[in-house]
Amino acid sequence: MLDQPATTHPFDTATALTPAGPGIWTGLTSDAYWNFGGPFGGVTAATMLRAPLDSPDRLGEPVSLTVNYGAAVAKGPFTLTARATRTNRSTQHWFMELSQPGNDAAITATAVFATRRPSWSHFPARPPEGGDPDSLPALPTGGMSAWLARYRFRFVDNAPSFAAPGAAPASARSVVWMDDSPARPVDFVSLASISDAFFARIFHVRRSFFPIATVSLTVYFHAAAAEIAEVGAGPLLGVADGRAFTRGISDQTGELWSREGRLLASTHQIVYYRD
Amino acid sequence: MLDQPATTHPFDTATALTPAGPGIWTGLTSDAYWNFGGPFGGVTAATMLRAPLDSPDRLGEPVSLTVNYGAAVAKGPFTLTARATRTNRSTQHWFMELSQPGNDAAITATAVFATRRPSWSHFPARPPEGGDPDSLPALPTGGMSAWLARYRFRFVDNAPSFAAPGAAPASARSVVWMDDSPARPVDFVSLASISDAFFARIFHVRRSFFPIATVSLTVYFHAAAAEIAEVGAGPLLGVADGRAFTRGISDQTGELWSREGRLLASTHQIVYYRD
């Protein structure tokens, strides 16, 4: 992994896995995607998904992914195990676990894969208004957590502002164009990661910073690999909202749309916050 | 379990677990909640959640639950294992697995528990218009799958109709009052079950019946046990919608509200359909 050519995208370096036996891989955290106190949770989600994707036993394509964040992943190497708990004719269920010495089962995850086949299709959801991304300024990410510089955020609505703490609650809904920086073709693993790239809803609502951590993240994939490949490097139009903040836990729901108006993924998470 | 008094609610009978060793329980499917080809998925989700709830090692209350349906559970006994993969100071992560002879890992699930504490709270989501449930007729459930008679469905908007197959797609959004039949106080396990009691979105959209199966279900709990207890036996106001139907998989998002307008749970699922 350390010997990969310099042309490897930092996201692929950060999520790379080295086989270490049947159903076992090793990996290494990446400073390029460091957050406060651990790796950016999106890269962790992507890494968890990478294991079944890389597995020779894999059947079909990912349909859903749920990642439970039990503890911060410490800087350095980790071991990832992935087990196909159930394989059917056209679906496959997975359980994944990421551990480090002294940090057992820091992350657990499940995924469902399926052989997607042509069927009647219907897309009742509509994308948010996104306008022309190229007319929008990119959010400055200098001096913040390293991972933020690995994405370009161009806010359409409700850009985060930490200017007015203590004011009445602002909207929890935000709309933002997001793409990898540098550019990288969108795929299942990048969709998993970008699903966690929305700013925590409490930052938007309270216009102030609080310690937060994603506790559980779910991603549903609404497109097949070939359809996602047509998107190229994006950008993707993301919309996120939150329903409830109570007793130290809030929720977040999000959608990731292609520039052509195709829903690629929807995502949900619960977030710990300390106010 | 078979010797429980006659006053035990059928839901508690259906989700009852008998300890069979550390982290191991046995259970028995219930004809009262039978669906086509297997138990109603909501009761299965509730049973998966029951294991950590019943565990002497449990910390706190459920915050999230994800259930992956790998195969139909066959009529009869099953074994359920539950393992606390990670226990922290105020959160605990679980992995559960339901197996039968010749039906290994039919169901897998994860859950996050947490010690909920007072914090700043904010509830931006609003309940749908539900009107007076007592003015609405209950959906007739005779002659259909047994489990449907274990709930009362009073539709506010977009009641299922199988009268017009082939017409243009109807709305995927429905609003319905739901409660247990007979009445039963709402709690975490019943919320998990009712989260799967919405009719499949494709029934609403196409106004026709298709073979469907929940593939993965996630439930987020937005209230503490004491707050849920205040709801009594409900009814709960449910709203559900769907974003995309493609390549044999559709999604569903739902909310469960108390009559007093408190969001108790939000839920998401992906559903296999064959058209």
XYZ file of C-alpha atoms in Angstrom:
550
model
C 0.000 0.000 0.000
C 2.868 2.336 0.820
C 4.427 1.509 -2.527
C 1.510 2.600 -4.670
C 2.402 5.021 -7.454
C 2.107 8.732 -6.794
C -0.819 8.901 -9.197
C -3.059 6.959 -6.825
C -5.843 9.227 -5.605
C -5.527 9.948 -1.867
C -9.022 8.504 -1.353
C -7.915 5.188 -2.828
C -4.796 5.218 -0.703
C -6.884 5.977 2.402
C -9.329 3.144 1.711
C -6.861 0.573 0.350
C -6.885 -2.885 1.900
C -4.172 -5.520 1.779
C -5.332 -9.166 1.856
C -4.095 -10.975 4.962
C -5.967 -14.254 4.668
C -9.491 -15.420 3.834
C -11.871 -12.657 4.904
C -9.080 -10.659 6.545
C -7.426 -7.447 5.379
C -5.086 -4.885 6.842
C -5.180 -1.156 6.268
C -3.599 2.060 7.435
C -5.279 5.307 8.447
C -4.565 8.307 6.260
C -3.491 11.722 7.499
C -5.008 13.207 4.334
C -8.493 12.338 5.654
C -7.874 13.024 9.322
C -10.692 14.548 11.365
C -10.494 15.682 14.989
C -9.576 12.593 17.020
C -9.786 10.016 14.236
C -10.244 9.444 10.520
C -13.163 11.113 8.753
C -16.107 8.718 9.234
C -16.891 8.672 5.524
C -13.509 7.191 4.679
C -14.056 4.618 7.411
C -17.451 3.721 5.908
C -15.852 3.431 2.476
C -13.110 1.203 3.868
C -15.676 -1.091 5.490
C -17.466 -1.399 2.132
C -14.189 -1.998 0.307
C -13.722 -5.364 2.047
C -16.758 -7.162 0.556
C -16.203 -5.318 -2.734
C -12.641 -6.684 -2.843
C -13.697 -10.166 -1.757
C -13.410 -13.013 -4.285
C -16.682 -14.353 -2.805
C -18.632 -11.210 -3.636
C -21.994 -11.541 -5.331
C -23.522 -8.546 -7.112
C -23.332 -4.895 -6.109
C -23.940 -3.042 -2.849
C -27.537 -2.132 -2.091
C -27.207 -1.041 1.527
C -24.465 -0.343 4.030
C -24.762 0.319 7.750
C -21.685 1.372 9.728
C -21.681 1.583 13.519
C -18.931 3.718 15.020
C -18.026 2.152 18.348
C -14.816 4.036 18.973
C -12.390 6.387 17.287
C -9.949 4.573 15.021
C -6.443 5.354 16.213
C -3.781 6.598 13.821
C -1.954 3.643 12.301
C -2.659 0.126 11.084
C -5.906 -1.766 11.531
C -7.329 -5.174 10.739
C -10.617 -5.590 8.933
C -12.580 -8.831 8.774
C -15.521 -9.438 6.441
C -17.772 -12.472 6.515
C -20.568 -13.341 4.093
C -23.186 -14.331 6.661
C -25.658 -15.456 4.019
C -25.398 -15.970 0.274
C -28.550 -16.547 -1.762
C -29.128 -16.825 -5.486
C -29.212 -13.063 -6.056
C -28.471 -11.467 -2.668
C -25.584 -11.613 -0.220
C -25.340 -10.373 3.370
C -22.088 -9.262 5.007
C -20.756 -8.467 8.472
C -17.552 -6.478 8.834
C -15.453 -5.589 11.845
C -12.471 -3.232 12.173
C -10.091 -3.718 15.102
C -6.757 -2.443 16.328
C -4.551 -3.647 19.185
C -6.333 -2.425 22.319
C -9.224 -1.102 20.226
C -11.386 -4.142 19.581
C -14.370 -3.830 17.219
C -13.937 -0.072 16.965
C -16.164 -0.219 13.882
C -18.755 -2.807 12.898
C -20.817 -2.806 9.734
C -23.265 -4.793 7.667
C -23.909 -4.652 3.961
C -26.386 -6.186 1.570
C -25.291 -6.919 -1.975
C -27.594 -7.934 -4.810
C -27.506 -8.796 -8.457
C -29.451 -5.876 -9.851
C -31.625 -6.717 -12.834
C -33.807 -4.651 -15.151
C -37.300 -4.015 -13.744
C -40.114 -1.511 -13.767
C -38.605 1.703 -12.461
C -40.006 4.899 -11.010
C -38.293 7.889 -9.429
C -40.828 9.954 -7.469
C -38.217 11.974 -5.539
C -37.038 15.228 -7.083
C -33.615 16.838 -6.629
C -33.329 20.124 -4.761
C -32.698 23.315 -6.693
C -28.955 23.406 -7.243
C -28.406 26.008 -9.924
C -25.041 26.096 -11.650
C -22.299 24.792 -9.348
C -19.664 26.676 -11.314
C -21.273 29.955 -10.309
C -20.825 29.163 -6.600
C -17.747 29.766 -4.445
C -16.040 26.824 -2.772
C -16.141 26.819 1.014
C -12.696 27.736 2.380
C -11.361 24.699 4.227
C -7.924 25.953 5.227
C -6.986 25.613 8.875
C -9.722 23.047 9.503
C -9.623 19.245 9.753
C -7.505 17.763 6.964
C -10.333 15.737 5.371
C -12.323 18.872 4.530
C -9.677 19.841 1.985
C -10.217 16.491 0.250
C -13.664 17.639 -0.823
C -14.947 20.755 -2.530
C -18.112 22.108 -0.902
C -20.149 24.628 -2.852
C -23.201 25.554 -0.820
C -26.482 26.350 -2.524
C -28.449 26.873 0.661
C -27.671 27.235 4.378
C -23.884 27.279 4.266
C -22.426 26.633 7.710
C -21.691 29.739 9.682
C -20.255 29.882 13.148
C -20.956 33.590 13.427
C -24.131 33.674 15.459
C -24.050 31.238 18.364
C -26.933 31.571 20.768
C -29.436 32.823 18.211
C -32.766 31.071 17.620
C -32.396 27.692 15.882
C -31.740 28.040 12.141
C -32.864 25.552 9.505
C -31.429 22.038 9.666
C -31.713 21.696 5.894
C -28.733 22.413 3.664
C -28.039 21.981 -0.037
C -24.471 21.627 -1.276
C -22.523 20.546 -4.344
C -19.766 18.148 -3.315
C -16.915 16.516 -5.187
C -13.572 14.973 -4.463
C -10.512 17.197 -4.436
C -8.638 16.329 -6.569
C -11.363 15.057 -8.876
C -12.101 11.334 -8.812
C -14.788 9.271 -10.603
C -17.774 8.562 -8.381
C -18.245 4.922 -7.365
C -19.803 2.941 -4.534
C -16.989 3.631 -2.077
C -16.913 7.361 -2.781
C -20.711 7.530 -2.430
C -20.399 5.841 0.975
C -17.828 8.428 1.999
C -19.654 11.488 0.659
C -22.758 10.267 2.517
C -20.932 11.257 5.697
C -19.509 14.518 4.325
C -22.509 16.661 5.174
C -21.749 18.989 8.044
C -23.387 17.949 11.311
C -26.929 19.317 11.442
C -26.289 20.941 14.824
C -23.628 23.183 13.243
C -26.252 24.498 10.828
C -29.037 24.796 13.401
C -27.053 26.451 16.177
C -24.485 28.228 14.004
C -21.836 27.147 16.418
C -19.411 24.298 16.863
C -20.064 21.412 19.232
C -18.270 18.109 19.774
C -20.120 15.563 17.610
C -19.607 12.029 16.359
C -21.510 9.886 13.907
C -22.804 6.872 15.824
C -24.514 4.905 13.049
C -24.616 5.586 9.311
C -26.757 3.858 6.684
C -26.383 4.285 2.927
C -28.776 2.979 0.262
C -27.494 2.799 -3.311
C -30.113 3.604 -5.941
C -28.044 2.971 -9.049
C -26.024 0.169 -10.553
C -22.247 0.405 -11.034
C -22.590 1.182 -14.744
C -25.068 3.982 -14.031
C -22.798 5.474 -11.380
C -19.841 5.308 -13.767
C -21.723 7.591 -16.170
C -21.590 10.351 -13.555
C -17.842 10.682 -13.909
C -16.242 12.891 -11.273
C -19.441 14.758 -10.380
C -20.030 17.133 -8.641
C -22.935 15.621 -6.714
C -25.812 17.672 -5.408
C -26.428 16.840 -1.764
C -29.372 17.752 0.403
C -29.522 16.951 4.110
C -31.964 17.611 6.898
C -32.572 16.635 10.521
C -35.762 15.753 12.373
C -34.932 15.660 16.054
C -32.203 16.668 18.502
C -32.802 15.192 21.936
C -30.845 13.732 24.847
C -27.509 14.044 23.113
C -28.530 12.353 19.844
C -29.709 13.882 16.576
C -30.607 12.368 13.242
C -29.680 13.281 9.690
C -31.193 12.254 6.388
C -29.503 13.004 3.088
C -29.638 12.459 -0.651
C -26.868 12.476 -3.264
C -27.927 13.426 -6.788
C -26.009 13.442 -10.039
C -25.785 16.685 -11.963
C -28.224 15.120 -14.451
C -30.819 14.702 -11.686
C -30.401 11.013 -10.930
C -30.665 9.926 -7.288
C -27.522 7.873 -6.648
C -27.739 7.298 -2.909
C -29.804 8.187 0.126
C -28.318 8.180 3.584
C -29.341 8.353 7.222
C -27.356 8.710 10.385
C -27.604 9.343 14.072
C -25.097 11.656 15.631
C -23.922 12.100 19.182
C -23.574 15.732 20.261
C -22.446 17.434 23.438
C -23.853 20.886 23.939
C -42.854 -19.514 26.402
C -45.691 -21.878 25.552
C -46.793 -21.770 29.184
C -47.326 -18.026 29.358
C -50.678 -16.989 30.804
C -53.539 -16.270 28.418
C -53.310 -12.595 29.291
C -49.934 -12.243 27.560
C -50.327 -10.019 24.497
C -49.767 -11.984 21.267
C -46.974 -9.559 20.356
C -45.109 -10.430 23.540
C -45.656 -14.110 22.894
C -44.387 -13.710 19.319
C -41.239 -11.852 20.397
C -40.518 -13.794 23.591
C -37.032 -15.232 24.035
C -35.913 -18.009 26.358
C -32.337 -17.795 27.672
C -30.218 -20.709 26.477
C -26.785 -19.638 27.685
C -24.648 -16.465 27.684
C -25.705 -14.422 24.660
C -27.953 -17.206 23.333
C -31.741 -17.396 23.284
C -34.345 -19.589 21.649
C -37.671 -18.459 20.261
C -40.634 -19.726 18.303
C -42.372 -18.146 15.331
C -45.975 -17.092 15.877
C -48.870 -17.912 13.580
C -50.623 -14.790 14.877
C -48.036 -12.628 13.044
C -47.582 -14.807 9.982
C -47.051 -13.115 6.628
C -46.852 -14.804 3.235
C -43.901 -17.192 3.434
C -42.569 -16.204 6.853
C -43.181 -14.116 9.954
C -44.051 -10.432 9.548
C -40.696 -8.645 9.324
C -41.615 -6.181 12.050
C -41.991 -8.933 14.607
C -38.643 -10.327 13.484
C -37.050 -6.889 13.951
C -38.617 -6.629 17.400
C -37.347 -10.084 18.320
C -33.813 -9.154 17.245
C -33.997 -6.055 19.481
C -35.417 -8.078 22.366
C -32.148 -9.993 22.772
C -29.922 -7.060 23.799
C -32.843 -5.544 25.729
C -33.136 -8.797 27.718
C -29.384 -9.135 28.165
C -27.943 -8.705 31.674
C -25.008 -6.918 30.016
C -27.191 -4.227 28.475
C -26.145 -0.592 28.841
C -28.710 2.168 28.292
C -31.532 2.244 25.773
C -31.742 1.541 22.044
C -30.815 4.408 19.748
C -30.628 2.585 16.421
C -31.450 -0.836 15.025
C -30.609 -2.263 11.606
C -32.048 -5.626 10.569
C -30.921 -7.441 7.415
C -33.318 -10.071 6.125
C -31.199 -12.768 4.529
C -33.867 -15.431 4.218
C -37.418 -16.190 5.277
C -37.612 -17.528 8.809
C -39.284 -20.941 8.674
C -42.208 -21.773 10.912
C -40.973 -23.197 14.204
C -38.109 -22.695 16.638
C -35.057 -20.545 16.090
C -31.860 -19.623 17.907
C -30.815 -16.022 18.412
C -27.339 -14.930 19.446
C -26.456 -11.436 20.599
C -22.961 -10.155 21.231
C -21.945 -6.782 22.648
C -19.168 -6.014 20.171
C -18.154 -2.839 21.986
C -19.100 -1.330 25.325
C -18.050 2.210 26.144
C -18.857 4.484 29.063
C -22.229 5.567 27.683
C -22.726 3.595 24.435
C -22.890 -0.068 23.546
C -22.816 -1.778 20.129
C -24.500 -5.117 19.395
C -24.495 -7.767 16.693
C -27.343 -10.280 16.542
C -27.889 -13.356 14.410
C -30.976 -15.576 14.022
C -30.492 -19.113 12.733
C -32.491 -22.287 12.271
C -31.341 -25.783 11.325
C -30.591 -25.561 7.611
C -31.301 -21.819 7.649
C -28.073 -20.284 8.896
C -27.975 -16.544 9.614
C -31.425 -16.015 8.139
C -31.476 -12.660 9.916
C -28.584 -10.506 11.075
C -28.852 -7.206 12.911
C -26.897 -4.516 14.680
C -28.040 -2.130 17.365
C -26.581 0.835 19.186
C -27.616 1.480 22.759
C -26.805 4.622 24.735
C -27.357 6.145 28.110
C -29.539 9.079 27.146
C -28.990 12.213 29.185
C -30.677 15.610 29.292
C -29.346 18.018 26.648
C -30.367 20.923 24.468
C -33.239 19.653 22.390
C -34.901 20.779 19.173
C -37.579 19.150 17.041
C -37.654 20.755 13.586
C -39.748 17.998 11.960
C -43.516 18.401 11.993
C -46.079 15.596 12.043
C -48.341 15.108 9.033
C -51.981 16.133 9.242
C -53.732 13.240 10.927
C -57.092 14.623 11.999
C -59.110 12.606 14.494
C -58.284 8.893 14.239
C -61.614 8.001 15.806
C -63.409 9.507 12.836
C -61.642 7.187 10.414
C -62.639 3.642 9.447
C -60.248 0.781 10.131
C -58.874 -0.978 7.059
C -60.553 -4.386 6.702
C -57.864 -7.031 7.163
C -59.941 -10.193 6.922
C -58.787 -12.822 4.478
C -55.298 -11.334 4.294
C -52.026 -12.297 5.998
C -52.587 -13.033 9.683
C -50.296 -10.272 10.982
C -52.442 -7.532 9.441
C -55.210 -8.344 11.932
C -52.747 -7.707 14.762
C -52.728 -4.027 13.878
C -55.440 -1.482 13.279
C -54.764 0.684 10.223
C -56.760 3.868 9.850
C -55.636 5.669 6.721
C -55.598 9.440 6.585
C -54.152 9.664 3.082
C -53.483 7.269 0.198
C -55.073 4.108 1.555
C -53.899 1.071 -0.386
C -56.146 0.104 -3.233
C -55.637 -2.769 -5.603
C -58.405 -1.549 -7.886
C -56.502 0.161 -10.649
C -53.449 -1.823 -11.749
C -51.778 -0.473 -14.841
C -52.720 3.138 -14.259
C -50.114 5.901 -14.080
C -48.006 5.758 -10.885
C -49.858 7.102 -7.836
C -48.214 8.828 -4.898
C -45.746 6.832 -2.820
C -46.648 8.849 0.284
C -49.222 7.558 2.742
C -50.405 8.673 6.161
C -51.954 6.177 8.563
C -52.870 5.803 12.226
C -51.579 2.459 13.521
C -51.969 0.639 16.799
C -51.747 -2.888 18.132
C -54.855 -5.045 18.082
C -55.597 -5.773 20.859
C -54.226 -2.584 22.392
C -50.735 -2.723 23.890
C -48.537 0.010 25.412
C -45.972 1.324 22.933
C -42.346 0.499 23.741
C -39.053 0.048 21.890
C -39.913 -3.407 20.558
C -43.358 -2.378 19.331
C -41.864 0.711 17.657
C -39.383 -1.554 15.860
C -42.252 -3.715 14.664
C -44.595 -0.895 13.614
C -41.671 0.591 11.657
C -42.139 -2.312 9.256
C -45.960 -2.196 9.258
C -46.279 0.371 6.496
C -47.582 -1.221 3.309
C -44.921 -1.614 0.645
C -44.620 1.593 -1.349
C -45.087 -0.263 -4.635
C -48.597 -1.312 -3.537
C -49.490 2.368 -3.158
C -47.750 3.536 -6.317
C -48.976 0.851 -8.683
C -52.262 0.066 -6.910
C -51.568 -3.565 -7.407
C -49.975 -6.421 -5.544
C -46.431 -7.608 -6.259
C -44.168 -10.060 -4.469
C -42.011 -7.940 -2.132
C -39.648 -8.482 0.777
C -37.923 -6.112 3.131
C -34.185 -6.540 2.618
C -32.783 -4.128 5.215
C -34.612 -2.078 7.849
C -33.198 0.667 10.054
C -35.007 2.278 12.985
C -33.855 5.338 14.940
C -35.447 5.960 18.331
C -35.999 9.621 19.147
C -37.358 9.259 22.663
C -36.303 7.705 25.944
C -38.181 4.792 27.514
C -39.985 7.036 29.998
C -41.125 9.352 27.215
C -42.383 6.431 25.125
C -44.244 5.053 28.142
C -46.264 8.280 28.305
C -47.750 7.443 24.900
C -49.657 4.485 26.326
C -51.269 2.294 23.674
C -51.255 4.938 20.946
C -52.452 5.084 18.206
C -49.344 6.308 16.380
C -49.487 8.534 13.337
C -47.287 7.109 10.602
C -46.125 8.733 7.412
C -44.114 6.902 4.784
C -42.734 7.747 1.373
C -40.421 6.302 -1.250
C -37.750 7.934 -3.395
C -36.734 5.418 -6.037
C -37.824 2.114 -7.550
C -35.145 0.655 -9.771
C -33.690 -2.707 -10.736
C -35.883 -4.654 -8.338
C -35.152 -2.531 -5.241
C -37.112 0.370 -3.777
C -36.627 2.446 -0.666
C -39.000 3.583 2.035
C -38.675 6.268 4.664
C -41.115 6.599 7.535
C -41.884 8.416 10.749
C -43.906 7.347 13.786
C -45.521 10.153 15.802
C -47.422 10.116 19.063
C -50.925 11.538 19.093
C -49.468 14.480 21.015
C -47.125 15.261 18.112
C -43.891 13.784 19.437
C -41.609 12.010 16.961
C -40.895 8.627 18.535
C -39.040 6.877 15.727
C -37.926 7.328 12.147
C -37.320 4.376 9.888
C -35.798 3.511 6.536
C -35.809 0.345 4.524
C -34.968 -1.110 1.174
C -37.385 -3.548 -0.354
C -36.993 -6.184 -3.011
C -39.849 -6.265 -5.521
C -40.642 -8.428 -8.509
C -42.852 -6.778 -11.091
